[in-house]
Amino acid sequence: QVQLVESGGGLVQAGGSLRVSCAASGRTFSSYTMGWFRQAPGKDRWYVASITWSGGSTDYADFVKGRFTISRDNAKNTVYLQMNSLEPEDTAVYYCAASRPGSFVTYPRSRYPSAYDYWGQGTQVTVSS
């Protein structure tokens, strides 16, 4: 069983930056594809970004390209989402997700929640105007 714990959310002004982190349990972190999704109140959960098991490939939703960067540190069992030039529309609960170890999820499947087997509890990001 993989446990994911997000941290780093908070309140930031428009134009500001924030980095959220997701720490994973388990000894096979380097075999998971990791994804970030977000969900605003009353809306569906949307794909944000993903990174393959080695970090060799990343993918982003169009609405965050050029502003957000996903990265991972396999030695620390942690994936990060650096968010710059934040907008009020980025306000949401941000969830990290992990694929099943050894499933080797890649784009475009990595854009779908069904590709992931484990989810964190989420961290709130609020961007004020």
PDB file of C-alpha atoms in Angstrom:
ATOM      1  CA  GLN A   1       0.000   0.000   0.000  1.00  0.00           C
ATOM      2  CA  VAL A   2       1.282   3.438  -0.942  1.00  0.00           C
ATOM      3  CA  GLN A   3       0.476   6.453   1.185  1.00  0.00           C
ATOM      4  CA  LEU A   4       0.742   9.968  -0.181  1.00  0.00           C
ATOM      5  CA  VAL A   5       0.851  13.109   1.924  1.00  0.00           C
ATOM      6  CA  GLU A   6       0.661  16.549   0.322  1.00  0.00           C
ATOM      7  CA  SER A   7       1.944  19.710   1.945  1.00  0.00           C
ATOM      8  CA  GLY A   8       2.807  23.282   1.091  1.00  0.00           C
ATOM      9  CA  GLY A   9      -0.584  24.666   0.188  1.00  0.00           C
ATOM     10  CA  GLY A  10      -1.724  28.040   1.425  1.00  0.00           C
ATOM     11  CA  LEU A  11      -2.873  31.521   0.547  1.00  0.00           C
ATOM     12  CA  VAL A  12      -0.958  33.582  -1.996  1.00  0.00           C
ATOM     13  CA  GLN A  13      -1.657  36.737  -3.955  1.00  0.00           C
ATOM     14  CA  ALA A  14      -2.165  36.689  -7.687  1.00  0.00           C
ATOM     15  CA  GLY A  15       1.164  36.709  -9.478  1.00  0.00           C
ATOM     16  CA  GLY A  16       2.868  34.939  -6.606  1.00  0.00           C
ATOM     17  CA  SER A  17       4.454  31.514  -6.305  1.00  0.00           C
ATOM     18  CA  LEU A  18       3.928  28.424  -4.220  1.00  0.00           C
ATOM     19  CA  ARG A  19       5.469  24.967  -4.131  1.00  0.00           C
ATOM     20  CA  VAL A  20       3.447  21.977  -3.063  1.00  0.00           C
ATOM     21  CA  SER A  21       5.054  18.673  -2.174  1.00  0.00           C
ATOM     22  CA  CYS A  22       3.883  15.092  -1.993  1.00  0.00           C
ATOM     23  CA  ALA A  23       5.744  12.567   0.123  1.00  0.00           C
ATOM     24  CA  ALA A  24       5.222   8.896  -0.635  1.00  0.00           C
ATOM     25  CA  SER A  25       5.709   5.841   1.499  1.00  0.00           C
ATOM     26  CA  GLY A  26       7.171   2.640   0.168  1.00  0.00           C
ATOM     27  CA  ARG A  27      10.472   1.472  -1.240  1.00  0.00           C
ATOM     28  CA  THR A  28       9.475   1.480  -4.913  1.00  0.00           C
ATOM     29  CA  PHE A  29       8.800   5.189  -5.412  1.00  0.00           C
ATOM     30  CA  SER A  30      11.141   5.256  -8.387  1.00  0.00           C
ATOM     31  CA  SER A  31       8.771   2.925 -10.257  1.00  0.00           C
ATOM     32  CA  TYR A  32       5.667   5.132  -9.916  1.00  0.00           C
ATOM     33  CA  THR A  33       4.430   7.647 -12.419  1.00  0.00           C
ATOM     34  CA  MET A  34       3.254  10.610 -10.345  1.00  0.00           C
ATOM     35  CA  GLY A  35       0.531  13.061 -11.214  1.00  0.00           C
ATOM     36  CA  TRP A  36      -1.001  16.246  -9.865  1.00  0.00           C
ATOM     37  CA  PHE A  37      -4.697  17.002 -10.199  1.00  0.00           C
ATOM     38  CA  ARG A  38      -6.819  19.804  -8.834  1.00  0.00           C
ATOM     39  CA  GLN A  39     -10.447  20.280  -7.915  1.00  0.00           C
ATOM     40  CA  ALA A  40     -12.218  23.568  -7.364  1.00  0.00           C
ATOM     41  CA  PRO A  41     -15.493  23.734  -5.415  1.00  0.00           C
ATOM     42  CA  GLY A  42     -18.382  22.411  -7.459  1.00  0.00           C
ATOM     43  CA  LYS A  43     -16.123  21.340 -10.327  1.00  0.00           C
ATOM     44  CA  ASP A  44     -14.625  18.135 -11.583  1.00  0.00           C
ATOM     45  CA  ARG A  45     -11.111  17.007 -10.791  1.00  0.00           C
ATOM     46  CA  TRP A  46      -8.754  18.256 -13.510  1.00  0.00           C
ATOM     47  CA  TYR A  47      -5.384  17.005 -14.601  1.00  0.00           C
ATOM     48  CA  VAL A  48      -2.486  19.390 -13.967  1.00  0.00           C
ATOM     49  CA  ALA A  49       0.810  17.613 -14.621  1.00  0.00           C
ATOM     50  CA  SER A  50       2.601  14.290 -14.493  1.00  0.00           C
ATOM     51  CA  ILE A  51       6.123  12.923 -14.373  1.00  0.00           C
ATOM     52  CA  THR A  52       7.331   9.464 -15.243  1.00  0.00           C
ATOM     53  CA  TRP A  53       9.096   7.155 -12.826  1.00  0.00           C
ATOM     54  CA  SER A  54      12.628   8.296 -13.647  1.00  0.00           C
ATOM     55  CA  GLY A  55      11.697  11.934 -14.157  1.00  0.00           C
ATOM     56  CA  GLY A  56      12.683  11.647 -17.786  1.00  0.00           C
ATOM     57  CA  SER A  57       9.349  12.800 -19.127  1.00  0.00           C
ATOM     58  CA  THR A  58       6.906  15.432 -17.945  1.00  0.00           C
ATOM     59  CA  ASP A  59       3.553  16.561 -19.241  1.00  0.00           C
ATOM     60  CA  TYR A  60       1.349  19.540 -18.459  1.00  0.00           C
ATOM     61  CA  ALA A  61      -2.194  20.662 -18.985  1.00  0.00           C
ATOM     62  CA  ASP A  62      -2.335  23.584 -21.386  1.00  0.00           C
ATOM     63  CA  PHE A  63      -3.615  25.987 -18.741  1.00  0.00           C
ATOM     64  CA  VAL A  64      -0.457  25.599 -16.607  1.00  0.00           C
ATOM     65  CA  LYS A  65       2.217  25.296 -19.294  1.00  0.00           C
ATOM     66  CA  GLY A  66       4.988  27.793 -18.754  1.00  0.00           C
ATOM     67  CA  ARG A  67       3.808  28.551 -15.210  1.00  0.00           C
ATOM     68  CA  PHE A  68       4.005  25.232 -13.327  1.00  0.00           C
ATOM     69  CA  THR A  69       6.889  22.764 -13.095  1.00  0.00           C
ATOM     70  CA  ILE A  70       6.659  19.201 -11.841  1.00  0.00           C
ATOM     71  CA  SER A  71       9.763  17.480 -10.515  1.00  0.00           C
ATOM     72  CA  ARG A  72      10.694  14.568  -8.308  1.00  0.00           C
ATOM     73  CA  ASP A  73      13.435  13.488  -5.960  1.00  0.00           C
ATOM     74  CA  ASN A  74      13.467   9.711  -5.846  1.00  0.00           C
ATOM     75  CA  ALA A  75      15.990   9.703  -3.022  1.00  0.00           C
ATOM     76  CA  LYS A  76      13.443  11.570  -0.889  1.00  0.00           C
ATOM     77  CA  ASN A  77      10.345   9.789  -2.200  1.00  0.00           C
ATOM     78  CA  THR A  78       8.890  13.187  -3.004  1.00  0.00           C
ATOM     79  CA  VAL A  79       7.289  14.880  -5.978  1.00  0.00           C
ATOM     80  CA  TYR A  80       6.952  18.637  -6.243  1.00  0.00           C
ATOM     81  CA  LEU A  81       4.786  21.098  -8.099  1.00  0.00           C
ATOM     82  CA  GLN A  82       6.293  24.558  -8.411  1.00  0.00           C
ATOM     83  CA  MET A  83       3.579  27.046  -9.266  1.00  0.00           C
ATOM     84  CA  ASN A  84       4.492  30.499 -10.548  1.00  0.00           C
ATOM     85  CA  SER A  85       2.424  33.402 -11.849  1.00  0.00           C
ATOM     86  CA  LEU A  86      -0.556  32.111  -9.935  1.00  0.00           C
ATOM     87  CA  GLU A  87      -4.021  33.308 -10.872  1.00  0.00           C
ATOM     88  CA  PRO A  88      -7.271  33.278  -8.877  1.00  0.00           C
ATOM     89  CA  GLU A  89      -8.473  30.571 -11.268  1.00  0.00           C
ATOM     90  CA  ASP A  90      -5.758  28.285  -9.860  1.00  0.00           C
ATOM     91  CA  THR A  91      -7.589  28.172  -6.535  1.00  0.00           C
ATOM     92  CA  ALA A  92      -8.381  24.535  -5.783  1.00  0.00           C
ATOM     93  CA  VAL A  93      -7.501  21.524  -3.708  1.00  0.00           C
ATOM     94  CA  TYR A  94      -4.406  19.970  -5.241  1.00  0.00           C
ATOM     95  CA  TYR A  95      -4.073  16.193  -5.133  1.00  0.00           C
ATOM     96  CA  CYS A  96      -1.080  14.048  -5.937  1.00  0.00           C
ATOM     97  CA  ALA A  97      -1.507  10.566  -7.292  1.00  0.00           C
ATOM     98  CA  ALA A  98       0.703   7.552  -7.887  1.00  0.00           C
ATOM     99  CA  SER A  99       0.386   4.805 -10.412  1.00  0.00           C
ATOM    100  CA  ARG A 100       0.688   1.179  -9.428  1.00  0.00           C
ATOM    101  CA  PRO A 101       4.381   0.230  -9.103  1.00  0.00           C
ATOM    102  CA  GLY A 102       5.632  -1.260 -12.322  1.00  0.00           C
ATOM    103  CA  SER A 103       2.651  -0.106 -14.419  1.00  0.00           C
ATOM    104  CA  PHE A 104       4.871   2.378 -16.303  1.00  0.00           C
ATOM    105  CA  VAL A 105       2.151   4.849 -17.102  1.00  0.00           C
ATOM    106  CA  THR A 106       3.035   7.370 -19.798  1.00  0.00           C
ATOM    107  CA  TYR A 107       1.345  10.115 -21.794  1.00  0.00           C
ATOM    108  CA  PRO A 108      -1.482  10.288 -22.768  1.00  0.00           C
ATOM    109  CA  ARG A 109      -2.773   7.781 -20.233  1.00  0.00           C
ATOM    110  CA  SER A 110      -1.087   9.792 -17.468  1.00  0.00           C
ATOM    111  CA  ARG A 111      -3.689  12.531 -17.969  1.00  0.00           C
ATOM    112  CA  TYR A 112      -6.544  10.369 -16.678  1.00  0.00           C
ATOM    113  CA  PRO A 113      -7.417   9.746 -13.017  1.00  0.00           C
ATOM    114  CA  SER A 114      -8.017   6.092 -13.855  1.00  0.00           C
ATOM    115  CA  ALA A 115      -4.279   5.666 -14.487  1.00  0.00           C
ATOM    116  CA  TYR A 116      -3.552   6.175 -10.802  1.00  0.00           C
ATOM    117  CA  ASP A 117      -4.106   3.772  -7.963  1.00  0.00           C
ATOM    118  CA  TYR A 118      -3.169   5.895  -4.968  1.00  0.00           C
ATOM    119  CA  TRP A 119      -4.246   9.387  -3.969  1.00  0.00           C
ATOM    120  CA  GLY A 120      -3.294  11.853  -1.292  1.00  0.00           C
ATOM    121  CA  GLN A 121      -5.756  13.765   0.845  1.00  0.00           C
ATOM    122  CA  GLY A 122      -5.144  17.039  -0.954  1.00  0.00           C
ATOM    123  CA  THR A 123      -3.780  20.439  -0.036  1.00  0.00           C
ATOM    124  CA  GLN A 124      -5.674  23.691  -0.436  1.00  0.00           C
ATOM    125  CA  VAL A 125      -4.213  26.424  -2.638  1.00  0.00           C
ATOM    126  CA  THR A 126      -5.987  29.757  -2.577  1.00  0.00           C
ATOM    127  CA  VAL A 127      -4.977  32.627  -4.834  1.00  0.00           C
ATOM    128  CA  SER A 128      -6.382  36.037  -3.957  1.00  0.00           C
ATOM    129  CA  SER A 129      -6.904  38.766  -6.516  1.00  0.00           C
TER     130      SER A 129
END
